[in-house]
Each structure stands twice: as C-alpha cells, then as structure tokens.
C-alpha cells in the first residue's frame, strides 16, 4: 500500500480478518484509490454497510462509517443522505445483503435516484455464514444449501439496477482493477443513484464447493470469462452464456431525490 493511502485506513484495526485469498481487500483498495484519485474530502464521506464479509470493509476505513443490520445498508444510507445532503454517501454491500435480504431497498433506492454510490462485493455466495447460495450463485453451482447444484437463476444485477431506475450502472472485476477504479470514480462523480457490480472471489466457500479452491484459479476464471461490453454486443445470447460482461452499461441525468425532497419542504414552508 502506498504510504499516502494510509490516512484512509484505521491501521490499528489491521490486519484484516478476511480469509486467505479473499479478494474483498482488493475491492476495498479500489474504493480507496478512487476516492484518493478524485481528491474527495475525507470528512465529507460516509461509508455504510450491512452484514456479511463485504460489510467488514468500513471497519477498516477511516471515514464516517456505519455498520448496519442485514440488508438495510441502503435504508440507513437514505436517511443519512436526506439528513446530510452534502455528504458523499457510499454503500459497500455483498450480493446476498444487496440482492436478497436488501433487495427491496435496492430497487427503491434506484427508483428514487437518491445520490448514493453503491458498490456490490459480488462473490456469488454468503461467505460469512458458511456458504449458502445467494441470488448471485450461478445456476448449477454448488453451495452448502445447494449440495446437488443450485436450481435458481441468478440476477443480472446491472440489468436489475437499470430497470429499477439507477442512473449510472457499471460492472468490473477484481482481475481488472485499473478499470474498476475508473468505474468507481465515475460512479462517485455521478449525481444520482450510481451502482457498480464488482465481481469478487470466495475461495473458502464458493471455490471449495465448485472445485476452484485456489484463488489463482478463480482469478484465472474471471480473466477468461470476462468480456468488454462492446465485444459482447456482437455476440449471440448463446455465445454470451457464462460470460462476465464488464464496462459501463448505462448513464443518464435525472432529478435527484434529496433535491426534489428539499423542494417539497420549501413548498410546505411557503404554505403552497
């Protein structure tokens, strides 16, 4: 880690307790580097998490932070943003925390277009609680709660976010870190609900259950399966099966929720 980045960490909390080979530290570093590259005011940032492996990240990060209940990070973040519109509010969440238990909060935060940046640490499984399948576990993959293979279809989180109303949507991976940092930077600069699906790895639970226990093998899988969005547009649905499409999917400008809410408050005060 570069010496100048140490100020963004609660070094007294390190070393972290993530499993060997877990890539959540890489994703945490990507968020930190994006913040540093943009020269954002450290005292104007609040990072919020729910419950899960990903949600340990804010504990190591030297900002205003809030570790909330399972699936509710976006609900708490919405309250923080409404009460303090000048804060840059960032939610770090896992695929289970965001898309299962917190799924309803996720779609409504996107629908409202509230100015929150959400980064999903997507490792395809509930790691902290021993490897149950999540809404992002691929169909046919194994988990402790899917010993014969998962029969559920997984979400495409980027399509879900865009369909729900998110105004910036992107996907990156732990293998493509320079690109991921740039995507997070774009998300942080965007006015409105911005969403980055950050594909991660869990060698301990997803890897062992699916014969990819080596972090290197999991990284190689991400490398080989990833395809830029421009290249993906030229392929058929069948050719895209099993691929991880990465890049920027969507961006638009739309009224932001806290600004619209402030207008309502002003009308009430004026008695209109």
PDB file of C-alpha atoms in Angstrom:
ATOM      1  CA  UNK A   1       0.000   0.000   0.000  1.00  0.00           C
ATOM      2  CA  UNK A   2       1.272   3.459  -0.875  1.00  0.00           C
ATOM      3  CA  UNK A   3       2.218   5.472   2.208  1.00  0.00           C
ATOM      4  CA  UNK A   4      -0.090   8.337   1.228  1.00  0.00           C
ATOM      5  CA  UNK A   5      -3.095   5.984   1.320  1.00  0.00           C
ATOM      6  CA  UNK A   6      -2.599   5.042   4.974  1.00  0.00           C
ATOM      7  CA  UNK A   7      -4.639   8.041   6.096  1.00  0.00           C
ATOM      8  CA  UNK A   8      -7.736   6.356   4.656  1.00  0.00           C
ATOM      9  CA  UNK A   9      -7.352   3.301   6.907  1.00  0.00           C
ATOM     10  CA  UNK A  10      -7.824   2.649  10.612  1.00  0.00           C
ATOM     11  CA  UNK A  11      -4.447   0.984  10.766  1.00  0.00           C
ATOM     12  CA  UNK A  12      -4.994  -0.046  14.376  1.00  0.00           C
ATOM     13  CA  UNK A  13      -7.737  -2.378  13.063  1.00  0.00           C
ATOM     14  CA  UNK A  14      -5.370  -4.126  10.635  1.00  0.00           C
ATOM     15  CA  UNK A  15      -4.523  -6.805   9.646  1.00  0.00           C
ATOM     16  CA  UNK A  16      -7.971  -7.673   8.375  1.00  0.00           C
ATOM     17  CA  UNK A  17      -9.749 -10.935   9.208  1.00  0.00           C
ATOM     18  CA  UNK A  18     -10.894 -11.913   5.696  1.00  0.00           C
ATOM     19  CA  UNK A  19      -9.953 -15.462   4.675  1.00  0.00           C
ATOM     20  CA  UNK A  20      -6.676 -16.084   2.814  1.00  0.00           C
ATOM     21  CA  UNK A  21      -7.279 -15.498  -0.891  1.00  0.00           C
ATOM     22  CA  UNK A  22     -10.431 -13.434  -0.384  1.00  0.00           C
ATOM     23  CA  UNK A  23     -10.472 -10.507  -2.792  1.00  0.00           C
ATOM     24  CA  UNK A  24     -12.560  -8.135  -0.705  1.00  0.00           C
ATOM     25  CA  UNK A  25      -9.358  -6.376   0.377  1.00  0.00           C
ATOM     26  CA  UNK A  26      -8.607  -5.700  -3.295  1.00  0.00           C
ATOM     27  CA  UNK A  27     -12.055  -4.168  -3.722  1.00  0.00           C
ATOM     28  CA  UNK A  28     -11.640  -2.080  -0.586  1.00  0.00           C
ATOM     29  CA  UNK A  29      -8.348  -0.826  -2.012  1.00  0.00           C
ATOM     30  CA  UNK A  30     -10.083   0.033  -5.289  1.00  0.00           C
ATOM     31  CA  UNK A  31     -12.665   2.167  -3.471  1.00  0.00           C
ATOM     32  CA  UNK A  32      -9.903   3.915  -1.523  1.00  0.00           C
ATOM     33  CA  UNK A  33      -7.885   4.617  -4.665  1.00  0.00           C
ATOM     34  CA  UNK A  34     -10.939   6.018  -6.448  1.00  0.00           C
ATOM     35  CA  UNK A  35     -11.573   8.375  -3.529  1.00  0.00           C
ATOM     36  CA  UNK A  36      -7.913   9.409  -3.459  1.00  0.00           C
ATOM     37  CA  UNK A  37      -7.742   9.940  -7.225  1.00  0.00           C
ATOM     38  CA  UNK A  38     -10.735  12.277  -7.036  1.00  0.00           C
ATOM     39  CA  UNK A  39      -9.273  14.135  -4.036  1.00  0.00           C
ATOM     40  CA  UNK A  40     -12.605  13.905  -2.228  1.00  0.00           C
ATOM     41  CA  UNK A  41     -12.792  15.477   1.228  1.00  0.00           C
ATOM     42  CA  UNK A  42     -12.315  12.641   3.706  1.00  0.00           C
ATOM     43  CA  UNK A  43     -14.505  14.454   6.231  1.00  0.00           C
ATOM     44  CA  UNK A  44     -17.381  14.682   3.778  1.00  0.00           C
ATOM     45  CA  UNK A  45     -17.684  10.946   3.160  1.00  0.00           C
ATOM     46  CA  UNK A  46     -19.856   8.423   4.979  1.00  0.00           C
ATOM     47  CA  UNK A  47     -19.482   4.731   4.174  1.00  0.00           C
ATOM     48  CA  UNK A  48     -22.342   2.415   5.104  1.00  0.00           C
ATOM     49  CA  UNK A  49     -22.535  -1.366   5.143  1.00  0.00           C
ATOM     50  CA  UNK A  50     -24.974  -4.096   6.111  1.00  0.00           C
ATOM     51  CA  UNK A  51     -23.904  -7.545   7.285  1.00  0.00           C
ATOM     52  CA  UNK A  52     -21.562 -10.002   5.608  1.00  0.00           C
ATOM     53  CA  UNK A  53     -17.920 -10.362   4.579  1.00  0.00           C
ATOM     54  CA  UNK A  54     -18.095  -7.223   2.425  1.00  0.00           C
ATOM     55  CA  UNK A  55     -19.578  -5.257   5.260  1.00  0.00           C
ATOM     56  CA  UNK A  56     -16.420  -5.595   7.318  1.00  0.00           C
ATOM     57  CA  UNK A  57     -14.706  -3.188   4.931  1.00  0.00           C
ATOM     58  CA  UNK A  58     -15.924   0.089   6.506  1.00  0.00           C
ATOM     59  CA  UNK A  59     -14.496  -1.017   9.842  1.00  0.00           C
ATOM     60  CA  UNK A  60     -11.027  -0.701   8.336  1.00  0.00           C
ATOM     61  CA  UNK A  61     -11.723   2.588   6.553  1.00  0.00           C
ATOM     62  CA  UNK A  62     -11.017   5.948   8.181  1.00  0.00           C
ATOM     63  CA  UNK A  63     -14.184   7.888   7.314  1.00  0.00           C
ATOM     64  CA  UNK A  64     -17.547   8.371   8.947  1.00  0.00           C
ATOM     65  CA  UNK A  65     -18.819   4.799   8.823  1.00  0.00           C
ATOM     66  CA  UNK A  66     -21.936   2.902   9.824  1.00  0.00           C
ATOM     67  CA  UNK A  67     -22.250  -0.874  10.125  1.00  0.00           C
ATOM     68  CA  UNK A  68     -25.974  -1.578   9.990  1.00  0.00           C
ATOM     69  CA  UNK A  69     -28.331  -4.547  10.016  1.00  0.00           C
ATOM     70  CA  UNK A  70     -28.516  -7.223   7.335  1.00  0.00           C
ATOM     71  CA  UNK A  71     -29.834  -5.909   4.037  1.00  0.00           C
ATOM     72  CA  UNK A  72     -30.597  -2.457   5.420  1.00  0.00           C
ATOM     73  CA  UNK A  73     -27.496  -0.519   4.414  1.00  0.00           C
ATOM     74  CA  UNK A  74     -29.350   1.403   1.720  1.00  0.00           C
ATOM     75  CA  UNK A  75     -32.206   2.236   4.085  1.00  0.00           C
ATOM     76  CA  UNK A  76     -29.765   3.712   6.625  1.00  0.00           C
ATOM     77  CA  UNK A  77     -27.810   5.413   3.830  1.00  0.00           C
ATOM     78  CA  UNK A  78     -31.016   7.014   2.546  1.00  0.00           C
ATOM     79  CA  UNK A  79     -31.642   8.536   5.975  1.00  0.00           C
ATOM     80  CA  UNK A  80     -28.054   9.782   6.193  1.00  0.00           C
ATOM     81  CA  UNK A  81     -28.235  11.393   2.764  1.00  0.00           C
ATOM     82  CA  UNK A  82     -31.586  13.041   3.451  1.00  0.00           C
ATOM     83  CA  UNK A  83     -30.352  14.473   6.751  1.00  0.00           C
ATOM     84  CA  UNK A  84     -26.942  15.481   5.351  1.00  0.00           C
ATOM     85  CA  UNK A  85     -27.257  16.084   1.593  1.00  0.00           C
ATOM     86  CA  UNK A  86     -23.721  17.472   1.403  1.00  0.00           C
ATOM     87  CA  UNK A  87     -22.186  14.151   2.438  1.00  0.00           C
ATOM     88  CA  UNK A  88     -20.857  11.748  -0.183  1.00  0.00           C
ATOM     89  CA  UNK A  89     -22.605   8.552   0.884  1.00  0.00           C
ATOM     90  CA  UNK A  90     -21.153   5.230  -0.237  1.00  0.00           C
ATOM     91  CA  UNK A  91     -22.708   1.835   0.407  1.00  0.00           C
ATOM     92  CA  UNK A  92     -20.498  -1.256   0.395  1.00  0.00           C
ATOM     93  CA  UNK A  93     -22.603  -4.395   0.328  1.00  0.00           C
ATOM     94  CA  UNK A  94     -22.475  -8.056  -0.612  1.00  0.00           C
ATOM     95  CA  UNK A  95     -24.558  -9.879  -3.207  1.00  0.00           C
ATOM     96  CA  UNK A  96     -26.754 -11.514  -0.569  1.00  0.00           C
ATOM     97  CA  UNK A  97     -27.004  -8.360   1.516  1.00  0.00           C
ATOM     98  CA  UNK A  98     -27.978  -6.257  -1.523  1.00  0.00           C
ATOM     99  CA  UNK A  99     -29.981  -8.576  -3.756  1.00  0.00           C
ATOM    100  CA  UNK A 100     -31.725 -10.907  -1.283  1.00  0.00           C
ATOM    101  CA  UNK A 101     -32.378  -9.517   2.171  1.00  0.00           C
ATOM    102  CA  UNK A 102     -31.894  -5.951   0.957  1.00  0.00           C
ATOM    103  CA  UNK A 103     -33.461  -6.413  -2.472  1.00  0.00           C
ATOM    104  CA  UNK A 104     -36.437  -4.215  -1.796  1.00  0.00           C
ATOM    105  CA  UNK A 105     -34.281  -1.356  -0.501  1.00  0.00           C
ATOM    106  CA  UNK A 106     -32.035  -1.742  -3.530  1.00  0.00           C
ATOM    107  CA  UNK A 107     -34.760  -1.329  -6.151  1.00  0.00           C
ATOM    108  CA  UNK A 108     -36.385   1.586  -4.351  1.00  0.00           C
ATOM    109  CA  UNK A 109     -33.110   3.454  -3.811  1.00  0.00           C
ATOM    110  CA  UNK A 110     -32.507   3.066  -7.544  1.00  0.00           C
ATOM    111  CA  UNK A 111     -36.066   4.152  -8.360  1.00  0.00           C
ATOM    112  CA  UNK A 112     -35.753   7.304  -6.273  1.00  0.00           C
ATOM    113  CA  UNK A 113     -32.397   8.177  -7.841  1.00  0.00           C
ATOM    114  CA  UNK A 114     -31.006   9.243  -4.487  1.00  0.00           C
ATOM    115  CA  UNK A 115     -27.393  10.405  -4.693  1.00  0.00           C
ATOM    116  CA  UNK A 116     -25.740   7.306  -3.209  1.00  0.00           C
ATOM    117  CA  UNK A 117     -22.933   5.244  -4.720  1.00  0.00           C
ATOM    118  CA  UNK A 118     -23.372   1.522  -4.164  1.00  0.00           C
ATOM    119  CA  UNK A 119     -20.568  -0.976  -4.755  1.00  0.00           C
ATOM    120  CA  UNK A 120     -21.547  -4.632  -4.515  1.00  0.00           C
ATOM    121  CA  UNK A 121     -18.763  -7.004  -3.472  1.00  0.00           C
ATOM    122  CA  UNK A 122     -20.197  -9.843  -5.526  1.00  0.00           C
ATOM    123  CA  UNK A 123     -18.591 -13.189  -4.621  1.00  0.00           C
ATOM    124  CA  UNK A 124     -21.629 -15.292  -5.597  1.00  0.00           C
ATOM    125  CA  UNK A 125     -22.277 -16.685  -2.127  1.00  0.00           C
ATOM    126  CA  UNK A 126     -22.995 -15.959   1.542  1.00  0.00           C
ATOM    127  CA  UNK A 127     -19.408 -16.301   2.773  1.00  0.00           C
ATOM    128  CA  UNK A 128     -19.710 -15.161   6.370  1.00  0.00           C
ATOM    129  CA  UNK A 129     -22.425 -17.662   7.229  1.00  0.00           C
ATOM    130  CA  UNK A 130     -20.699 -20.726   5.781  1.00  0.00           C
ATOM    131  CA  UNK A 131     -21.509 -20.685   2.098  1.00  0.00           C
ATOM    132  CA  UNK A 132     -25.250 -20.673   1.496  1.00  0.00           C
ATOM    133  CA  UNK A 133     -26.266 -19.865  -2.086  1.00  0.00           C
ATOM    134  CA  UNK A 134     -27.228 -16.281  -2.830  1.00  0.00           C
ATOM    135  CA  UNK A 135     -29.239 -14.667  -5.641  1.00  0.00           C
ATOM    136  CA  UNK A 136     -25.915 -14.377  -7.483  1.00  0.00           C
ATOM    137  CA  UNK A 137     -24.872 -18.031  -7.238  1.00  0.00           C
ATOM    138  CA  UNK A 138     -24.844 -19.312 -10.824  1.00  0.00           C
ATOM    139  CA  UNK A 139     -27.386 -21.943 -11.810  1.00  0.00           C
ATOM    140  CA  UNK A 140     -25.832 -25.379 -11.380  1.00  0.00           C
ATOM    141  CA  UNK A 141     -23.135 -24.198  -8.950  1.00  0.00           C
ATOM    142  CA  UNK A 142     -22.799 -25.794  -5.541  1.00  0.00           C
ATOM    143  CA  UNK A 143     -23.235 -24.302  -2.084  1.00  0.00           C
ATOM    144  CA  UNK A 144     -23.767 -25.673   1.407  1.00  0.00           C
ATOM    145  CA  UNK A 145     -27.510 -25.191   0.869  1.00  0.00           C
ATOM    146  CA  UNK A 146     -27.355 -26.471  -2.717  1.00  0.00           C
ATOM    147  CA  UNK A 147     -25.437 -29.757  -2.400  1.00  0.00           C
ATOM    148  CA  UNK A 148     -26.957 -31.078  -5.647  1.00  0.00           C
ATOM    149  CA  UNK A 149     -26.491 -27.833  -7.548  1.00  0.00           C
ATOM    150  CA  UNK A 150     -28.361 -24.547  -7.455  1.00  0.00           C
ATOM    151  CA  UNK A 151     -31.575 -24.621  -9.487  1.00  0.00           C
ATOM    152  CA  UNK A 152     -32.319 -20.887  -9.140  1.00  0.00           C
ATOM    153  CA  UNK A 153     -31.471 -18.482 -11.928  1.00  0.00           C
ATOM    154  CA  UNK A 154     -29.207 -15.663 -10.761  1.00  0.00           C
ATOM    155  CA  UNK A 155     -29.903 -11.956 -11.161  1.00  0.00           C
ATOM    156  CA  UNK A 156     -28.096  -9.767 -13.620  1.00  0.00           C
ATOM    157  CA  UNK A 157     -27.539  -7.022 -11.048  1.00  0.00           C
ATOM    158  CA  UNK A 158     -26.725  -4.381 -13.643  1.00  0.00           C
ATOM    159  CA  UNK A 159     -29.930  -5.028 -15.577  1.00  0.00           C
ATOM    160  CA  UNK A 160     -31.860  -5.042 -12.307  1.00  0.00           C
ATOM    161  CA  UNK A 161     -30.355  -1.718 -11.229  1.00  0.00           C
ATOM    162  CA  UNK A 162     -31.005  -0.071 -14.575  1.00  0.00           C
ATOM    163  CA  UNK A 163     -34.552  -1.408 -14.783  1.00  0.00           C
ATOM    164  CA  UNK A 164     -35.269  -0.097 -11.286  1.00  0.00           C
ATOM    165  CA  UNK A 165     -34.089   3.401 -12.204  1.00  0.00           C
ATOM    166  CA  UNK A 166     -30.387   3.678 -11.375  1.00  0.00           C
ATOM    167  CA  UNK A 167     -28.815   6.453 -13.429  1.00  0.00           C
ATOM    168  CA  UNK A 168     -25.248   5.093 -13.517  1.00  0.00           C
ATOM    169  CA  UNK A 169     -24.605   1.367 -13.889  1.00  0.00           C
ATOM    170  CA  UNK A 170     -21.312  -0.464 -14.411  1.00  0.00           C
ATOM    171  CA  UNK A 171     -19.558  -3.753 -13.742  1.00  0.00           C
ATOM    172  CA  UNK A 172     -15.895  -4.501 -13.074  1.00  0.00           C
ATOM    173  CA  UNK A 173     -13.897  -7.311 -11.513  1.00  0.00           C
ATOM    174  CA  UNK A 174     -11.059  -7.900  -9.088  1.00  0.00           C
ATOM    175  CA  UNK A 175      -8.935  -9.055 -12.031  1.00  0.00           C
ATOM    176  CA  UNK A 176      -9.390  -5.746 -13.895  1.00  0.00           C
ATOM    177  CA  UNK A 177      -8.538  -3.330 -11.081  1.00  0.00           C
ATOM    178  CA  UNK A 178      -7.418  -0.249 -13.070  1.00  0.00           C
ATOM    179  CA  UNK A 179     -10.721  -0.381 -14.960  1.00  0.00           C
ATOM    180  CA  UNK A 180     -12.692  -0.990 -11.758  1.00  0.00           C
ATOM    181  CA  UNK A 181     -11.111   2.049 -10.077  1.00  0.00           C
ATOM    182  CA  UNK A 182     -12.133   4.207 -13.043  1.00  0.00           C
ATOM    183  CA  UNK A 183     -15.693   2.861 -12.899  1.00  0.00           C
ATOM    184  CA  UNK A 184     -15.939   3.640  -9.186  1.00  0.00           C
ATOM    185  CA  UNK A 185     -14.578   7.119  -9.868  1.00  0.00           C
ATOM    186  CA  UNK A 186     -17.304   7.678 -12.474  1.00  0.00           C
ATOM    187  CA  UNK A 187     -19.909   6.388 -10.029  1.00  0.00           C
ATOM    188  CA  UNK A 188     -18.678   8.737  -7.291  1.00  0.00           C
ATOM    189  CA  UNK A 189     -18.822  11.702  -9.650  1.00  0.00           C
ATOM    190  CA  UNK A 190     -22.314  10.885 -10.851  1.00  0.00           C
ATOM    191  CA  UNK A 191     -25.286  12.829  -9.470  1.00  0.00           C
ATOM    192  CA  UNK A 192     -27.955  10.285  -8.549  1.00  0.00           C
ATOM    193  CA  UNK A 193     -28.016   6.598  -7.716  1.00  0.00           C
ATOM    194  CA  UNK A 194     -24.847   5.018  -9.074  1.00  0.00           C
ATOM    195  CA  UNK A 195     -24.209   1.309  -9.000  1.00  0.00           C
ATOM    196  CA  UNK A 196     -21.083  -0.792  -9.568  1.00  0.00           C
ATOM    197  CA  UNK A 197     -21.245  -4.579  -9.607  1.00  0.00           C
ATOM    198  CA  UNK A 198     -17.720  -5.597  -8.502  1.00  0.00           C
ATOM    199  CA  UNK A 199     -17.161  -9.289  -9.245  1.00  0.00           C
ATOM    200  CA  UNK A 200     -15.133 -10.833  -6.428  1.00  0.00           C
ATOM    201  CA  UNK A 201     -13.962 -14.301  -5.345  1.00  0.00           C
ATOM    202  CA  UNK A 202     -14.568 -16.513  -2.311  1.00  0.00           C
ATOM    203  CA  UNK A 203     -12.089 -19.415  -2.435  1.00  0.00           C
ATOM    204  CA  UNK A 204     -13.106 -20.653   1.022  1.00  0.00           C
ATOM    205  CA  UNK A 205     -16.755 -21.416   0.333  1.00  0.00           C
ATOM    206  CA  UNK A 206     -17.664 -20.907  -3.328  1.00  0.00           C
ATOM    207  CA  UNK A 207     -14.274 -22.118  -4.518  1.00  0.00           C
ATOM    208  CA  UNK A 208     -14.104 -25.279  -2.424  1.00  0.00           C
ATOM    209  CA  UNK A 209     -17.654 -26.278  -3.309  1.00  0.00           C
ATOM    210  CA  UNK A 210     -17.039 -25.741  -7.008  1.00  0.00           C
ATOM    211  CA  UNK A 211     -13.542 -27.228  -7.372  1.00  0.00           C
ATOM    212  CA  UNK A 212     -11.864 -23.823  -7.595  1.00  0.00           C
ATOM    213  CA  UNK A 213     -10.328 -23.650  -4.133  1.00  0.00           C
ATOM    214  CA  UNK A 214      -7.231 -21.855  -5.421  1.00  0.00           C
ATOM    215  CA  UNK A 215      -7.544 -18.045  -5.535  1.00  0.00           C
ATOM    216  CA  UNK A 216      -5.314 -18.137  -8.611  1.00  0.00           C
ATOM    217  CA  UNK A 217      -7.744 -20.472 -10.405  1.00  0.00           C
ATOM    218  CA  UNK A 218     -10.654 -18.219  -9.503  1.00  0.00           C
ATOM    219  CA  UNK A 219      -8.811 -15.165 -10.784  1.00  0.00           C
ATOM    220  CA  UNK A 220      -7.965 -17.020 -13.985  1.00  0.00           C
ATOM    221  CA  UNK A 221     -11.636 -17.942 -14.370  1.00  0.00           C
ATOM    222  CA  UNK A 222     -12.649 -14.289 -14.093  1.00  0.00           C
ATOM    223  CA  UNK A 223      -9.928 -13.308 -16.572  1.00  0.00           C
ATOM    224  CA  UNK A 224     -11.051 -15.908 -19.113  1.00  0.00           C
ATOM    225  CA  UNK A 225     -14.801 -15.364 -18.667  1.00  0.00           C
ATOM    226  CA  UNK A 226     -14.785 -11.565 -18.798  1.00  0.00           C
ATOM    227  CA  UNK A 227     -15.661  -9.719 -21.964  1.00  0.00           C
ATOM    228  CA  UNK A 228     -15.947  -5.962 -22.613  1.00  0.00           C
ATOM    229  CA  UNK A 229     -19.432  -4.670 -23.274  1.00  0.00           C
ATOM    230  CA  UNK A 230     -18.541  -3.548 -26.812  1.00  0.00           C
ATOM    231  CA  UNK A 231     -17.395  -7.062 -27.712  1.00  0.00           C
ATOM    232  CA  UNK A 232     -20.427  -8.576 -26.003  1.00  0.00           C
ATOM    233  CA  UNK A 233     -22.763  -6.574 -28.223  1.00  0.00           C
ATOM    234  CA  UNK A 234     -21.529  -8.572 -31.220  1.00  0.00           C
ATOM    235  CA  UNK A 235     -22.269 -11.968 -29.663  1.00  0.00           C
ATOM    236  CA  UNK A 236     -25.464 -14.002 -29.548  1.00  0.00           C
ATOM    237  CA  UNK A 237     -27.252 -14.905 -26.324  1.00  0.00           C
ATOM    238  CA  UNK A 238     -25.863 -18.431 -26.624  1.00  0.00           C
ATOM    239  CA  UNK A 239     -22.306 -17.165 -27.113  1.00  0.00           C
ATOM    240  CA  UNK A 240     -22.645 -14.945 -24.039  1.00  0.00           C
ATOM    241  CA  UNK A 241     -23.676 -17.809 -21.763  1.00  0.00           C
ATOM    242  CA  UNK A 242     -21.306 -17.948 -18.777  1.00  0.00           C
ATOM    243  CA  UNK A 243     -19.540 -14.713 -19.727  1.00  0.00           C
ATOM    244  CA  UNK A 244     -18.985 -11.792 -17.359  1.00  0.00           C
ATOM    245  CA  UNK A 245     -19.761  -8.641 -19.317  1.00  0.00           C
ATOM    246  CA  UNK A 246     -17.765  -5.697 -17.945  1.00  0.00           C
ATOM    247  CA  UNK A 247     -17.762  -1.956 -18.511  1.00  0.00           C
ATOM    248  CA  UNK A 248     -20.246   0.915 -18.368  1.00  0.00           C
ATOM    249  CA  UNK A 249     -23.826  -0.130 -19.081  1.00  0.00           C
ATOM    250  CA  UNK A 250     -25.871   3.000 -18.547  1.00  0.00           C
ATOM    251  CA  UNK A 251     -25.707   6.672 -17.626  1.00  0.00           C
ATOM    252  CA  UNK A 252     -28.319   9.386 -17.661  1.00  0.00           C
ATOM    253  CA  UNK A 253     -29.096  12.612 -15.845  1.00  0.00           C
ATOM    254  CA  UNK A 254     -32.362  12.682 -13.889  1.00  0.00           C
ATOM    255  CA  UNK A 255     -33.832  14.619 -10.920  1.00  0.00           C
ATOM    256  CA  UNK A 256     -32.077  13.629  -7.705  1.00  0.00           C
ATOM    257  CA  UNK A 257     -34.179  12.622  -4.709  1.00  0.00           C
ATOM    258  CA  UNK A 258     -32.826  14.841  -1.925  1.00  0.00           C
ATOM    259  CA  UNK A 259     -33.052  17.912  -4.160  1.00  0.00           C
ATOM    260  CA  UNK A 260     -36.639  17.062  -5.050  1.00  0.00           C
ATOM    261  CA  UNK A 261     -37.435  16.451  -1.383  1.00  0.00           C
ATOM    262  CA  UNK A 262     -35.969  19.846  -0.467  1.00  0.00           C
ATOM    263  CA  UNK A 263     -38.369  21.460  -2.945  1.00  0.00           C
ATOM    264  CA  UNK A 264     -41.292  19.787  -1.179  1.00  0.00           C
ATOM    265  CA  UNK A 265     -40.082  21.094   2.183  1.00  0.00           C
ATOM    266  CA  UNK A 266     -39.816  24.594   0.715  1.00  0.00           C
ATOM    267  CA  UNK A 267     -43.395  24.390  -0.595  1.00  0.00           C
ATOM    268  CA  UNK A 268     -44.633  23.353   2.840  1.00  0.00           C
ATOM    269  CA  UNK A 269     -42.809  26.261   4.469  1.00  0.00           C
ATOM    270  CA  UNK A 270     -44.292  28.670   1.974  1.00  0.00           C
ATOM    271  CA  UNK A 271     -47.745  27.203   2.561  1.00  0.00           C
ATOM    272  CA  UNK A 272     -48.302  26.342  -1.106  1.00  0.00           C
TER     273      UNK A 272
END
